[in-house]
mmCIF file of C-alpha atoms and ligand atoms in Angstrom:
data_model
loop_
_atom_site.group_PDB
_atom_site.id
_atom_site.type_symbol
_atom_site.label_atom_id
_atom_site.label_comp_id
_atom_site.label_asym_id
_atom_site.label_seq_id
_atom_site.Cartn_x
_atom_site.Cartn_y
_atom_site.Cartn_z
ATOM 1 C CA MET I 26 70.804 89.584 87.680
ATOM 2 C CA ALA I 27 70.309 94.069 87.647
ATOM 3 C CA VAL I 28 68.623 94.887 91.030
ATOM 4 C CA ASP I 29 67.407 98.520 91.053
ATOM 5 C CA LYS I 30 66.451 101.181 93.323
ATOM 6 C CA ASP I 31 63.240 100.513 93.295
ATOM 7 C CA GLN I 32 63.313 97.124 94.328
ATOM 8 C CA VAL I 33 65.414 97.985 96.957
ATOM 9 C CA LEU I 34 62.497 100.799 97.973
ATOM 10 C CA ALA I 35 60.322 98.259 97.528
ATOM 11 C CA ALA I 36 62.140 95.895 100.214
ATOM 12 C CA LEU I 37 62.588 98.627 102.317
ATOM 13 C CA ARG I 38 58.859 99.953 102.519
ATOM 14 C CA ALA I 39 58.478 96.116 104.355
ATOM 15 C CA VAL I 40 60.568 97.641 106.810
ATOM 16 C CA THR I 41 59.011 99.171 110.136
ATOM 17 C CA SER I 42 61.642 101.801 111.404
ATOM 18 C CA PRO I 43 60.949 102.738 115.363
ATOM 19 C CA ARG I 44 58.909 105.818 113.903
ATOM 20 C CA GLY I 45 56.113 103.660 112.985
ATOM 21 C CA VAL I 46 55.939 103.976 109.328
ATOM 22 C CA PRO I 47 57.563 101.612 106.934
ATOM 23 C CA LEU I 48 61.410 103.015 107.232
ATOM 24 C CA THR I 49 60.541 104.493 103.588
ATOM 25 C CA GLU I 50 58.428 106.965 104.967
ATOM 26 C CA ALA I 51 60.389 108.063 108.138
ATOM 27 C CA ARG I 52 62.755 111.085 105.846
ATOM 28 C CA VAL I 53 66.211 108.823 107.057
ATOM 29 C CA LEU I 54 67.491 107.206 103.531
ATOM 30 C CA SER I 55 69.934 108.384 101.733
ATOM 31 C CA GLU I 56 70.090 108.226 98.466
ATOM 32 C CA ILE I 57 70.583 104.757 97.228
ATOM 33 C CA ALA I 58 73.539 103.293 95.107
ATOM 34 C CA ALA I 59 72.090 99.732 93.167
ATOM 35 C CA SER I 60 75.244 98.124 90.763
ATOM 36 C CA ASP I 61 75.653 94.937 89.715
ATOM 37 C CA GLY I 62 74.240 93.241 92.500
ATOM 38 C CA LYS I 63 75.436 95.383 95.262
ATOM 39 C CA VAL I 64 73.670 97.954 97.190
ATOM 40 C CA PHE I 65 74.767 100.551 99.381
ATOM 41 C CA PHE I 66 73.099 103.361 101.628
ATOM 42 C CA SER I 67 72.678 104.910 104.586
ATOM 43 C CA ILE I 68 70.134 105.243 108.093
ATOM 44 C CA ASN I 69 70.794 109.119 109.052
ATOM 45 C CA VAL I 70 69.247 109.495 112.174
ATOM 46 C CA ASP I 71 69.871 111.628 115.256
ATOM 47 C CA ALA I 72 72.732 110.788 117.780
ATOM 48 C CA ALA I 73 70.060 110.689 120.462
ATOM 49 C CA GLU I 74 67.808 107.713 118.434
ATOM 50 C CA ALA I 75 70.876 105.655 117.327
ATOM 51 C CA ARG I 76 71.027 103.036 118.912
ATOM 52 C CA ALA I 77 66.647 102.223 118.838
ATOM 53 C CA TRP I 78 67.772 102.745 114.699
ATOM 54 C CA GLU I 79 70.296 99.865 115.157
ATOM 55 C CA GLU I 80 67.820 96.973 115.240
ATOM 56 C CA THR I 81 66.168 98.802 112.307
ATOM 57 C CA ARG I 82 68.982 99.092 110.454
ATOM 58 C CA GLY I 83 69.788 95.217 110.716
ATOM 59 C CA ARG I 84 66.413 94.388 109.096
ATOM 60 C CA ALA I 85 66.741 96.122 106.572
ATOM 61 C CA GLU I 86 70.268 94.959 105.548
ATOM 62 C CA ALA I 87 68.469 91.144 105.660
ATOM 63 C CA ALA I 88 65.063 92.863 103.307
ATOM 64 C CA VAL I 89 67.928 94.060 100.929
ATOM 65 C CA ARG I 90 69.531 90.994 100.756
ATOM 66 C CA ALA I 91 66.909 89.138 100.346
ATOM 67 C CA ILE I 92 66.025 90.378 96.773
ATOM 68 C CA PRO I 93 67.075 87.912 94.042
ATOM 69 C CA GLY I 94 69.895 89.238 92.481
ATOM 70 C CA VAL I 95 71.618 91.177 95.889
ATOM 71 C CA THR I 96 74.864 90.054 96.231
ATOM 72 C CA THR I 97 76.392 92.532 98.612
ATOM 73 C CA VAL I 98 74.280 94.816 101.154
ATOM 74 C CA MET I 99 76.059 97.555 103.346
ATOM 75 C CA VAL I 100 73.655 99.396 105.011
ATOM 76 C CA ALA I 101 74.955 102.154 107.703
ATOM 77 C CA LEU I 102 73.504 104.003 110.657
ATOM 78 C CA THR I 103 74.555 107.464 110.801
ATOM 79 C CA ALA I 104 73.592 109.535 113.142
ATOM 80 C CA GLU I 105 73.772 113.375 112.532
ATOM 81 C CA ARG I 106 73.727 116.043 115.962
ATOM 82 C CA ARG I 107 71.596 119.023 115.273
ATOM 83 C CA PRO I 108 73.203 122.171 116.409
ATOM 84 C CA GLY I 109 72.781 122.685 119.996
ATOM 85 C CA ALA I 110 70.900 119.494 120.655
ATOM 86 C CA ALA I 111 72.834 117.877 123.904
ATOM 87 C CA PRO I 112 75.700 115.479 123.820
ATOM 88 C CA ALA I 113 74.094 111.583 123.395
ATOM 89 C CA PRO I 114 75.645 109.586 125.724
ATOM 90 C CA GLN I 115 78.406 107.767 123.712
ATOM 91 C CA PRO I 116 79.481 109.001 120.526
ATOM 92 C CA SER I 117 77.491 106.487 118.523
ATOM 93 C CA HIS I 118 77.674 107.802 115.220
ATOM 94 C CA GLN I 119 77.753 104.283 113.802
ATOM 95 C CA HIS I 120 76.388 100.596 115.348
ATOM 96 C CA SER I 121 79.468 99.048 115.689
ATOM 97 C CA HIS I 122 81.546 100.091 118.099
ATOM 98 C CA GLN I 123 78.939 99.173 120.552
ATOM 99 C CA HIS I 124 80.645 96.693 120.292
ATOM 100 C CA SER I 125 83.675 94.988 122.347
ATOM 101 C CA HIS I 126 85.688 92.140 121.511
ATOM 102 C CA GLY I 127 87.447 92.169 125.060
ATOM 103 C CA VAL I 128 90.728 93.426 123.331
ATOM 104 C CA ARG I 129 93.606 95.634 124.816
ATOM 105 C CA PRO I 130 92.363 99.010 125.341
ATOM 106 C CA ASP I 131 92.278 101.613 122.859
ATOM 107 C CA THR I 132 96.053 102.883 122.411
ATOM 108 C CA GLN I 133 95.343 105.678 119.767
ATOM 109 C CA HIS I 134 95.313 109.250 120.799
ATOM 110 C CA ARG I 135 94.437 112.641 119.662
ATOM 111 C CA PRO I 136 97.128 114.996 118.924
ATOM 112 C CA HIS I 137 97.041 118.361 121.044
ATOM 113 C CA GLY I 138 94.748 116.772 123.354
ATOM 114 C CA ALA I 139 91.839 117.226 121.091
ATOM 115 C CA PRO I 140 88.870 114.894 122.926
ATOM 116 C CA ALA I 141 88.592 111.909 121.022
ATOM 117 C CA ASP I 142 84.703 113.212 120.406
ATOM 118 C CA SER I 143 85.498 116.894 119.301
ATOM 119 C CA PRO I 144 83.980 119.203 117.632
ATOM 120 C CA MET I 145 86.310 118.569 114.213
ATOM 121 C CA GLY I 146 84.351 115.331 114.037
ATOM 122 C CA LYS I 147 82.629 112.177 115.650
ATOM 123 C CA GLN I 148 85.748 109.997 116.137
ATOM 124 C CA VAL I 149 85.844 106.680 117.746
ATOM 125 C CA ALA I 150 88.248 104.278 118.572
ATOM 126 C CA ILE I 151 88.125 100.913 116.631
ATOM 127 C CA PRO I 152 88.651 98.648 119.454
ATOM 128 C CA GLY I 153 91.476 96.338 118.987
ATOM 129 C CA VAL I 154 93.594 99.330 116.289
ATOM 130 C CA GLY I 155 96.482 101.018 117.555
ATOM 131 C CA ALA I 156 97.437 104.243 115.425
ATOM 132 C CA ILE I 157 95.666 104.760 112.259
ATOM 133 C CA ILE I 158 97.812 106.231 109.902
ATOM 134 C CA ALA I 159 96.888 107.806 106.578
ATOM 135 C CA VAL I 160 98.547 107.514 103.203
ATOM 136 C CA ALA I 161 98.064 110.294 101.657
ATOM 137 C CA SER I 162 98.675 112.584 98.233
ATOM 138 C CA GLY I 163 97.888 115.812 96.863
ATOM 139 C CA LYS I 164 96.629 114.414 94.009
ATOM 140 C CA GLY I 165 96.052 110.867 92.260
ATOM 141 C CA GLY I 166 99.427 108.587 90.545
ATOM 142 C CA VAL I 167 101.780 109.232 92.316
ATOM 143 C CA GLY I 168 101.673 106.006 93.771
ATOM 144 C CA LYS I 169 100.207 106.925 97.333
ATOM 145 C CA SER I 170 99.184 103.093 97.187
ATOM 146 C CA THR I 171 102.285 101.213 95.945
ATOM 147 C CA THR I 172 103.965 103.490 99.316
ATOM 148 C CA ALA I 173 100.749 102.636 101.258
ATOM 149 C CA ILE I 174 100.828 98.697 100.976
ATOM 150 C CA ASN I 175 104.934 98.283 100.983
ATOM 151 C CA LEU I 176 105.458 100.625 103.355
ATOM 152 C CA ALA I 177 102.438 98.483 105.773
ATOM 153 C CA LEU I 178 104.681 95.245 104.843
ATOM 154 C CA GLY I 179 107.798 97.272 105.756
ATOM 155 C CA LEU I 180 105.942 97.613 109.458
ATOM 156 C CA ARG I 181 105.055 94.505 109.422
ATOM 157 C CA ASP I 182 108.804 92.745 108.698
ATOM 158 C CA LEU I 183 109.520 95.259 111.831
ATOM 159 C CA GLY I 184 106.927 93.186 114.028
ATOM 160 C CA LEU I 185 104.203 95.423 113.760
ATOM 161 C CA LYS I 186 100.790 93.938 113.749
ATOM 162 C CA VAL I 187 98.983 95.722 110.632
ATOM 163 C CA GLY I 188 96.193 96.165 108.510
ATOM 164 C CA LEU I 189 95.578 98.039 105.363
ATOM 165 C CA LEU I 190 92.445 99.648 104.441
ATOM 166 C CA ASP I 191 91.891 100.928 101.201
ATOM 167 C CA ALA I 192 89.810 103.779 101.110
ATOM 168 C CA ASP I 193 90.327 105.100 97.862
ATOM 169 C CA ILE I 194 86.536 104.718 97.331
ATOM 170 C CA TYR I 195 87.348 106.720 93.496
ATOM 171 C CA GLY I 196 89.959 104.007 92.562
ATOM 172 C CA PRO I 197 90.281 100.923 94.795
ATOM 173 C CA SER I 198 93.819 99.625 93.979
ATOM 174 C CA VAL I 199 94.328 97.150 96.640
ATOM 175 C CA PRO I 200 92.493 94.185 94.670
ATOM 176 C CA ARG I 201 95.379 95.073 91.425
ATOM 177 C CA LEU I 202 98.122 94.840 94.151
ATOM 178 C CA THR I 203 97.781 92.315 96.296
ATOM 179 C CA GLY I 204 95.691 89.884 93.619
ATOM 180 C CA ILE I 205 93.120 89.547 95.738
ATOM 181 C CA LEU I 206 89.665 88.644 93.855
ATOM 182 C CA GLN I 207 87.715 87.222 96.534
ATOM 183 C CA LYS I 208 84.758 88.491 98.779
ATOM 184 C CA PRO I 209 84.496 89.326 102.476
ATOM 185 C CA GLN I 210 82.355 86.950 104.730
ATOM 186 C CA LEU I 211 80.276 87.982 107.536
ATOM 187 C CA ASN I 212 81.691 86.588 111.124
ATOM 188 C CA ASP I 213 79.067 85.101 113.742
ATOM 189 C CA ALA I 214 79.202 88.886 114.960
ATOM 190 C CA ARG I 215 78.254 90.204 111.250
ATOM 191 C CA LYS I 216 81.086 91.915 110.973
ATOM 192 C CA MET I 217 83.443 91.647 107.819
ATOM 193 C CA VAL I 218 86.335 89.602 107.720
ATOM 194 C CA PRO I 219 88.905 90.854 105.990
ATOM 195 C CA ILE I 220 91.137 89.104 103.970
ATOM 196 C CA LEU I 221 94.922 88.096 105.155
ATOM 197 C CA ARG I 222 97.337 88.232 102.854
ATOM 198 C CA PHE I 223 101.198 88.611 103.339
ATOM 199 C CA GLY I 224 100.129 88.328 106.642
ATOM 200 C CA ILE I 225 98.115 91.116 107.173
ATOM 201 C CA PRO I 226 94.225 91.765 107.173
ATOM 202 C CA LEU I 227 93.197 94.040 104.199
ATOM 203 C CA MET I 228 89.797 95.732 103.267
ATOM 204 C CA SER I 229 88.837 97.231 100.122
ATOM 205 C CA ILE I 230 85.763 98.605 98.923
ATOM 206 C CA GLY I 231 87.596 97.541 95.383
ATOM 207 C CA PHE I 232 86.920 93.872 97.158
ATOM 208 C CA LEU I 233 83.085 94.551 97.604
ATOM 209 C CA VAL I 234 82.290 96.020 94.467
ATOM 210 C CA GLY I 235 85.246 95.231 91.643
ATOM 211 C CA GLU I 236 87.565 97.830 90.783
ATOM 212 C CA GLU I 237 86.204 97.745 87.105
ATOM 213 C CA THR I 238 82.289 99.323 88.648
ATOM 214 C CA PRO I 239 82.084 102.430 88.390
ATOM 215 C CA MET I 240 80.494 104.014 91.688
ATOM 216 C CA VAL I 241 78.608 107.474 91.769
ATOM 217 C CA TRP I 242 79.639 109.019 95.251
ATOM 218 C CA ARG I 243 77.275 111.179 96.831
ATOM 219 C CA GLY I 244 78.703 113.199 99.952
ATOM 220 C CA PRO I 245 77.215 111.314 102.874
ATOM 221 C CA MET I 246 77.602 107.527 101.220
ATOM 222 C CA VAL I 247 81.685 108.404 100.916
ATOM 223 C CA MET I 248 81.952 108.488 104.866
ATOM 224 C CA SER I 249 78.891 105.792 105.639
ATOM 225 C CA ALA I 250 81.056 102.794 103.209
ATOM 226 C CA ILE I 251 84.527 104.224 104.850
ATOM 227 C CA ARG I 252 82.985 103.977 108.315
ATOM 228 C CA GLN I 253 81.654 100.697 107.460
ATOM 229 C CA MET I 254 85.030 99.383 105.737
ATOM 230 C CA LEU I 255 86.670 100.544 109.861
ATOM 231 C CA TRP I 256 84.146 100.312 112.503
ATOM 232 C CA ASP I 257 82.060 96.773 110.684
ATOM 233 C CA VAL I 258 85.261 95.200 109.822
ATOM 234 C CA ALA I 259 86.944 92.393 112.327
ATOM 235 C CA TRP I 260 90.730 94.011 112.169
ATOM 236 C CA GLY I 261 91.693 91.848 115.335
ATOM 237 C CA VAL I 262 94.417 93.221 117.343
ATOM 238 C CA LEU I 263 96.397 95.663 114.984
ATOM 239 C CA ASP I 264 99.164 97.723 116.370
ATOM 240 C CA VAL I 265 98.814 99.738 112.911
ATOM 241 C CA LEU I 266 96.374 100.105 110.666
ATOM 242 C CA ILE I 267 97.436 102.269 107.532
ATOM 243 C CA VAL I 268 94.539 103.412 105.253
ATOM 244 C CA ASP I 269 95.583 104.210 102.010
ATOM 245 C CA MET I 270 93.253 107.360 101.344
ATOM 246 C CA PRO I 271 91.580 108.826 98.056
ATOM 247 C CA PRO I 272 93.756 111.524 96.615
ATOM 248 C CA GLY I 273 93.091 114.917 96.808
ATOM 249 C CA THR I 274 92.065 117.595 99.705
ATOM 250 C CA GLY I 275 88.788 117.954 98.682
ATOM 251 C CA ASP I 276 85.352 117.743 101.218
ATOM 252 C CA ALA I 277 85.538 113.670 100.948
ATOM 253 C CA GLN I 278 88.954 113.754 101.772
ATOM 254 C CA LEU I 279 88.849 116.362 104.926
ATOM 255 C CA THR I 280 85.507 114.943 105.816
ATOM 256 C CA LEU I 281 87.976 110.913 106.418
ATOM 257 C CA ALA I 282 90.200 113.376 107.890
ATOM 258 C CA GLN I 283 87.869 114.701 110.238
ATOM 259 C CA GLN I 284 85.990 111.408 111.407
ATOM 260 C CA VAL I 285 88.518 108.643 111.260
ATOM 261 C CA PRO I 286 90.737 108.856 114.586
ATOM 262 C CA LEU I 287 93.875 109.458 113.009
ATOM 263 C CA ARG I 288 97.106 109.389 114.571
ATOM 264 C CA GLY I 289 99.250 110.372 112.293
ATOM 265 C CA ALA I 290 99.255 111.346 108.157
ATOM 266 C CA VAL I 291 102.075 110.016 105.866
ATOM 267 C CA ILE I 292 102.278 112.138 102.164
ATOM 268 C CA VAL I 293 103.103 110.634 99.454
ATOM 269 C CA SER I 294 104.509 112.942 96.729
ATOM 270 C CA THR I 295 107.123 112.918 93.621
ATOM 271 C CA PRO I 296 109.859 115.723 93.335
ATOM 272 C CA GLN I 297 107.926 118.062 90.294
ATOM 273 C CA ASP I 298 107.260 121.552 91.687
ATOM 274 C CA LEU I 299 103.218 120.968 90.987
ATOM 275 C CA ALA I 300 103.239 117.695 92.829
ATOM 276 C CA LEU I 301 104.812 119.338 95.690
ATOM 277 C CA ILE I 302 102.111 122.508 95.759
ATOM 278 C CA ASP I 303 99.349 119.906 96.159
ATOM 279 C CA ALA I 304 101.191 118.043 98.653
ATOM 280 C CA ARG I 305 101.334 120.866 100.286
ATOM 281 C CA ARG I 306 97.970 121.173 100.519
ATOM 282 C CA GLY I 307 97.703 117.747 101.889
ATOM 283 C CA ILE I 308 100.145 118.799 105.081
ATOM 284 C CA ALA I 309 97.652 121.691 105.769
ATOM 285 C CA MET I 310 94.565 119.942 105.273
ATOM 286 C CA PHE I 311 95.849 117.283 108.088
ATOM 287 C CA SER I 312 97.199 120.610 110.211
ATOM 288 C CA LYS I 313 93.325 122.093 109.997
ATOM 289 C CA VAL I 314 92.146 119.105 111.362
ATOM 290 C CA ASN I 315 95.035 118.725 114.175
ATOM 291 C CA VAL I 316 96.562 115.136 112.560
ATOM 292 C CA PRO I 317 100.421 115.850 112.458
ATOM 293 C CA THR I 318 102.129 114.796 109.164
ATOM 294 C CA LEU I 319 104.212 112.133 110.033
ATOM 295 C CA GLY I 320 106.066 113.735 107.293
ATOM 296 C CA ILE I 321 107.116 113.356 103.288
ATOM 297 C CA VAL I 322 107.880 110.771 101.253
ATOM 298 C CA GLU I 323 109.344 111.109 98.112
ATOM 299 C CA ASN I 324 108.108 108.709 95.365
ATOM 300 C CA MET I 325 109.414 108.459 91.865
ATOM 301 C CA SER I 326 112.514 110.108 93.370
ATOM 302 C CA TYR I 327 115.037 109.510 90.784
ATOM 303 C CA PHE I 328 114.749 106.664 87.215
ATOM 304 C CA GLN I 329 117.198 103.883 88.146
ATOM 305 C CA CYS I 330 118.027 101.642 85.355
ATOM 306 C CA PRO I 331 116.821 98.491 85.378
ATOM 307 C CA GLU I 332 119.738 96.872 83.286
ATOM 308 C CA CYS I 333 122.600 98.899 84.449
ATOM 309 C CA GLY I 334 121.462 100.233 87.933
ATOM 310 C CA THR I 335 122.499 103.929 86.754
ATOM 311 C CA ARG I 336 120.634 106.878 88.401
ATOM 312 C CA SER I 337 119.073 109.779 86.954
ATOM 313 C CA ASP I 338 117.031 112.650 88.512
ATOM 314 C CA ILE I 339 114.723 113.398 85.729
ATOM 315 C CA PHE I 340 111.959 114.412 87.764
ATOM 316 C CA GLY I 341 114.236 116.574 89.231
ATOM 317 C CA HIS I 342 115.321 114.658 92.665
ATOM 318 C CA GLY I 343 114.916 116.463 96.667
ATOM 319 C CA GLY I 344 112.263 118.169 95.984
ATOM 320 C CA ALA I 345 110.506 116.682 98.662
ATOM 321 C CA ARG I 346 113.803 117.110 100.759
ATOM 322 C CA HIS I 347 113.341 120.294 100.835
ATOM 323 C CA GLU I 348 109.449 120.813 100.834
ATOM 324 C CA ALA I 349 109.665 119.208 103.989
ATOM 325 C CA GLU I 350 112.235 121.115 105.573
ATOM 326 C CA ARG I 351 110.820 124.481 104.981
ATOM 327 C CA LEU I 352 107.401 123.516 106.225
ATOM 328 C CA ASN I 353 109.144 121.898 109.176
ATOM 329 C CA VAL I 354 107.968 118.224 108.818
ATOM 330 C CA PRO I 355 109.758 115.297 109.016
ATOM 331 C CA PHE I 356 111.564 113.335 105.348
ATOM 332 C CA LEU I 357 110.755 109.768 105.338
ATOM 333 C CA GLY I 358 112.827 108.824 102.219
ATOM 334 C CA GLU I 359 113.458 108.637 98.465
ATOM 335 C CA ILE I 360 111.567 105.504 96.747
ATOM 336 C CA PRO I 361 113.824 105.607 93.019
ATOM 337 C CA LEU I 362 111.131 105.032 90.171
ATOM 338 C CA HIS I 363 112.388 101.238 89.521
ATOM 339 C CA MET I 364 110.815 98.607 87.203
ATOM 340 C CA ALA I 365 110.741 96.086 89.628
ATOM 341 C CA ILE I 366 108.577 98.178 92.193
ATOM 342 C CA ARG I 367 105.721 98.579 88.956
ATOM 343 C CA THR I 368 105.790 95.488 87.535
ATOM 344 C CA SER I 369 105.693 93.680 91.382
ATOM 345 C CA SER I 370 102.614 96.055 91.977
ATOM 346 C CA ASP I 371 101.198 94.888 89.739
ATOM 347 C CA ALA I 372 101.480 91.567 89.677
ATOM 348 C CA GLY I 373 99.517 91.537 92.959
ATOM 349 C CA ALA I 374 102.803 90.829 94.794
ATOM 350 C CA PRO I 375 103.888 94.086 96.293
ATOM 351 C CA VAL I 376 108.125 94.330 96.132
ATOM 352 C CA VAL I 377 108.759 94.280 99.861
ATOM 353 C CA ASP I 378 107.023 91.209 99.874
ATOM 354 C CA SER I 379 108.252 89.425 96.434
ATOM 355 C CA GLU I 380 111.635 90.773 96.603
ATOM 356 C CA PRO I 381 112.048 90.956 100.974
ATOM 357 C CA ASN I 382 115.953 91.457 100.594
ATOM 358 C CA GLY I 383 115.937 94.067 97.817
ATOM 359 C CA PRO I 384 116.779 97.507 97.762
ATOM 360 C CA HIS I 385 113.619 98.628 97.492
ATOM 361 C CA ALA I 386 112.164 96.363 100.658
ATOM 362 C CA ALA I 387 115.136 97.865 102.151
ATOM 363 C CA ILE I 388 113.920 101.228 101.946
ATOM 364 C CA TYR I 389 110.176 100.825 102.562
ATOM 365 C CA ARG I 390 111.689 99.166 106.011
ATOM 366 C CA ALA I 391 113.707 102.682 106.450
ATOM 367 C CA ILE I 392 110.936 104.624 106.535
ATOM 368 C CA GLY I 393 109.003 102.233 108.510
ATOM 369 C CA GLU I 394 111.537 102.544 111.175
ATOM 370 C CA LYS I 395 111.113 106.249 111.090
ATOM 371 C CA ILE I 396 107.437 105.714 111.582
ATOM 372 C CA LYS I 397 107.537 102.716 114.250
ATOM 373 C CA ALA I 398 109.770 105.640 116.082
ATOM 374 C CA GLN I 399 107.067 108.475 115.964
ATOM 375 C CA LEU I 400 104.699 106.063 117.137
ATOM 376 C CA ALA I 401 107.060 105.666 120.640
ATOM 377 C CA GLY I 402 107.320 108.910 120.965
ATOM 378 C CA ALA I 403 110.596 109.824 119.442
ATOM 379 C CA THR I 404 110.861 112.569 116.486
ATOM 380 C CA VAL I 405 112.371 112.258 113.632
HETATM 381 P P1 ADP V 504 98.428 106.030 93.272
HETATM 382 O O1 ADP V 504 97.606 105.414 93.864
HETATM 383 O O2 ADP V 504 99.123 107.895 93.526
HETATM 384 O O3 ADP V 504 97.115 106.452 92.302
HETATM 385 P P2 ADP V 504 99.718 104.085 92.638
HETATM 386 O O4 ADP V 504 100.465 103.128 93.749
HETATM 387 O O5 ADP V 504 98.284 102.870 91.784
HETATM 388 O O6 ADP V 504 99.245 105.570 92.144
HETATM 389 O O7 ADP V 504 100.678 104.103 91.219
HETATM 390 C C1 ADP V 504 100.360 104.580 89.993
HETATM 391 C C2 ADP V 504 101.084 103.607 88.821
HETATM 392 O O8 ADP V 504 102.390 104.079 89.449
HETATM 393 C C3 ADP V 504 101.647 101.887 89.018
HETATM 394 O O9 ADP V 504 101.359 101.379 87.998
HETATM 395 C C4 ADP V 504 102.466 101.713 90.012
HETATM 396 O O10 ADP V 504 102.766 100.415 89.881
HETATM 397 C C5 ADP V 504 103.424 102.674 89.508
HETATM 398 N N1 ADP V 504 104.415 103.200 90.389
HETATM 399 C C6 ADP V 504 104.382 103.595 91.884
HETATM 400 N N2 ADP V 504 105.522 103.985 92.533
HETATM 401 C C7 ADP V 504 106.617 103.372 91.438
HETATM 402 C C8 ADP V 504 107.551 103.531 91.729
HETATM 403 N N3 ADP V 504 108.680 104.289 92.707
HETATM 404 N N4 ADP V 504 108.410 102.868 90.612
HETATM 405 C C9 ADP V 504 108.050 102.183 89.469
HETATM 406 N N5 ADP V 504 106.488 102.609 89.766
HETATM 407 C C10 ADP V 504 106.269 103.238 90.142
#
């Protein structure tokens, strides 16, 4: 049964806000996205008021969930700080970070000593999650998601506790790469429970909306959805959370890079000049918000014939290594263009997991080693 925006608004009209007026009249609602039984919106309030609104957020979510035909509801509470307003006691752009899991203290640190709640963005650590690493690319189709999942699996093989968030809201590919079709459930603390596959917790907007559902994301909705997938998910204790970023270097990516407390970024590029220009933009974007580039990965670096193993440098292999040297960022490794990588990914069984003793798994693990070393403070 299709649920439309008007039904959602009608349900929200019955929810009273802390301002004493119906939620629909409190001038706090974002655009409402309703498609195919899935409803997303955010309640935008001043940071100082955020706590008072948490209960309202819960009631709004319950009211929408009660509409016949609604299968998924995500209501984010986003707090904007007015320019010049006194800082709130807690950077409360999201309700959920106030819940502590009693897990080990946050171990992530800001590069260059930037405070966690710097003017660059309202960054709140995720309790229990150590380093958050973005896997990014200047443009789509270079193998960013394939690299992200295989890298996550490589780090898993190195003994780290790893999670993967598919934040590519424009084209979530983790459902395809993992074969997961089920939806995450909510736990008693009303957090989404990530789906465990290959021994790692996974979360993707694609689990909620389906890979084929076209979603039109407007400005603030992007961050709302991503915030919920970061802070409203029961990640548990993780050494590393890999975030598969949306491709490109536009506003959505910049906001994400600013607001998520990233430890560093891994840039995926193919060797061609054009891709490298985009990769360079990616590095510049992260450096603008003080996120260090942990390194560049050259994907589809050379072609390896599946029949005879012969190697050909069809894309002018080596471009990313030169670029890394030029930009003085680490070069992390070369991944060949190989059928096994494509077919295993597209069959929901990434190569590091399905062929752990093969040559490709070894390459991803070697890249993982370099990242692990950097997390431990070494230079590579
Ligand atoms: P992106 O996330 O950058 O859009 P994907 O990871 O979805 O890219 O990869 C795009 C396509 O290329 C997929 O079909 C994937 O299986 C394939 N692919 C990615 N890396 C490789 C590789 N090294 N060898 C062969 N195919 C690859």
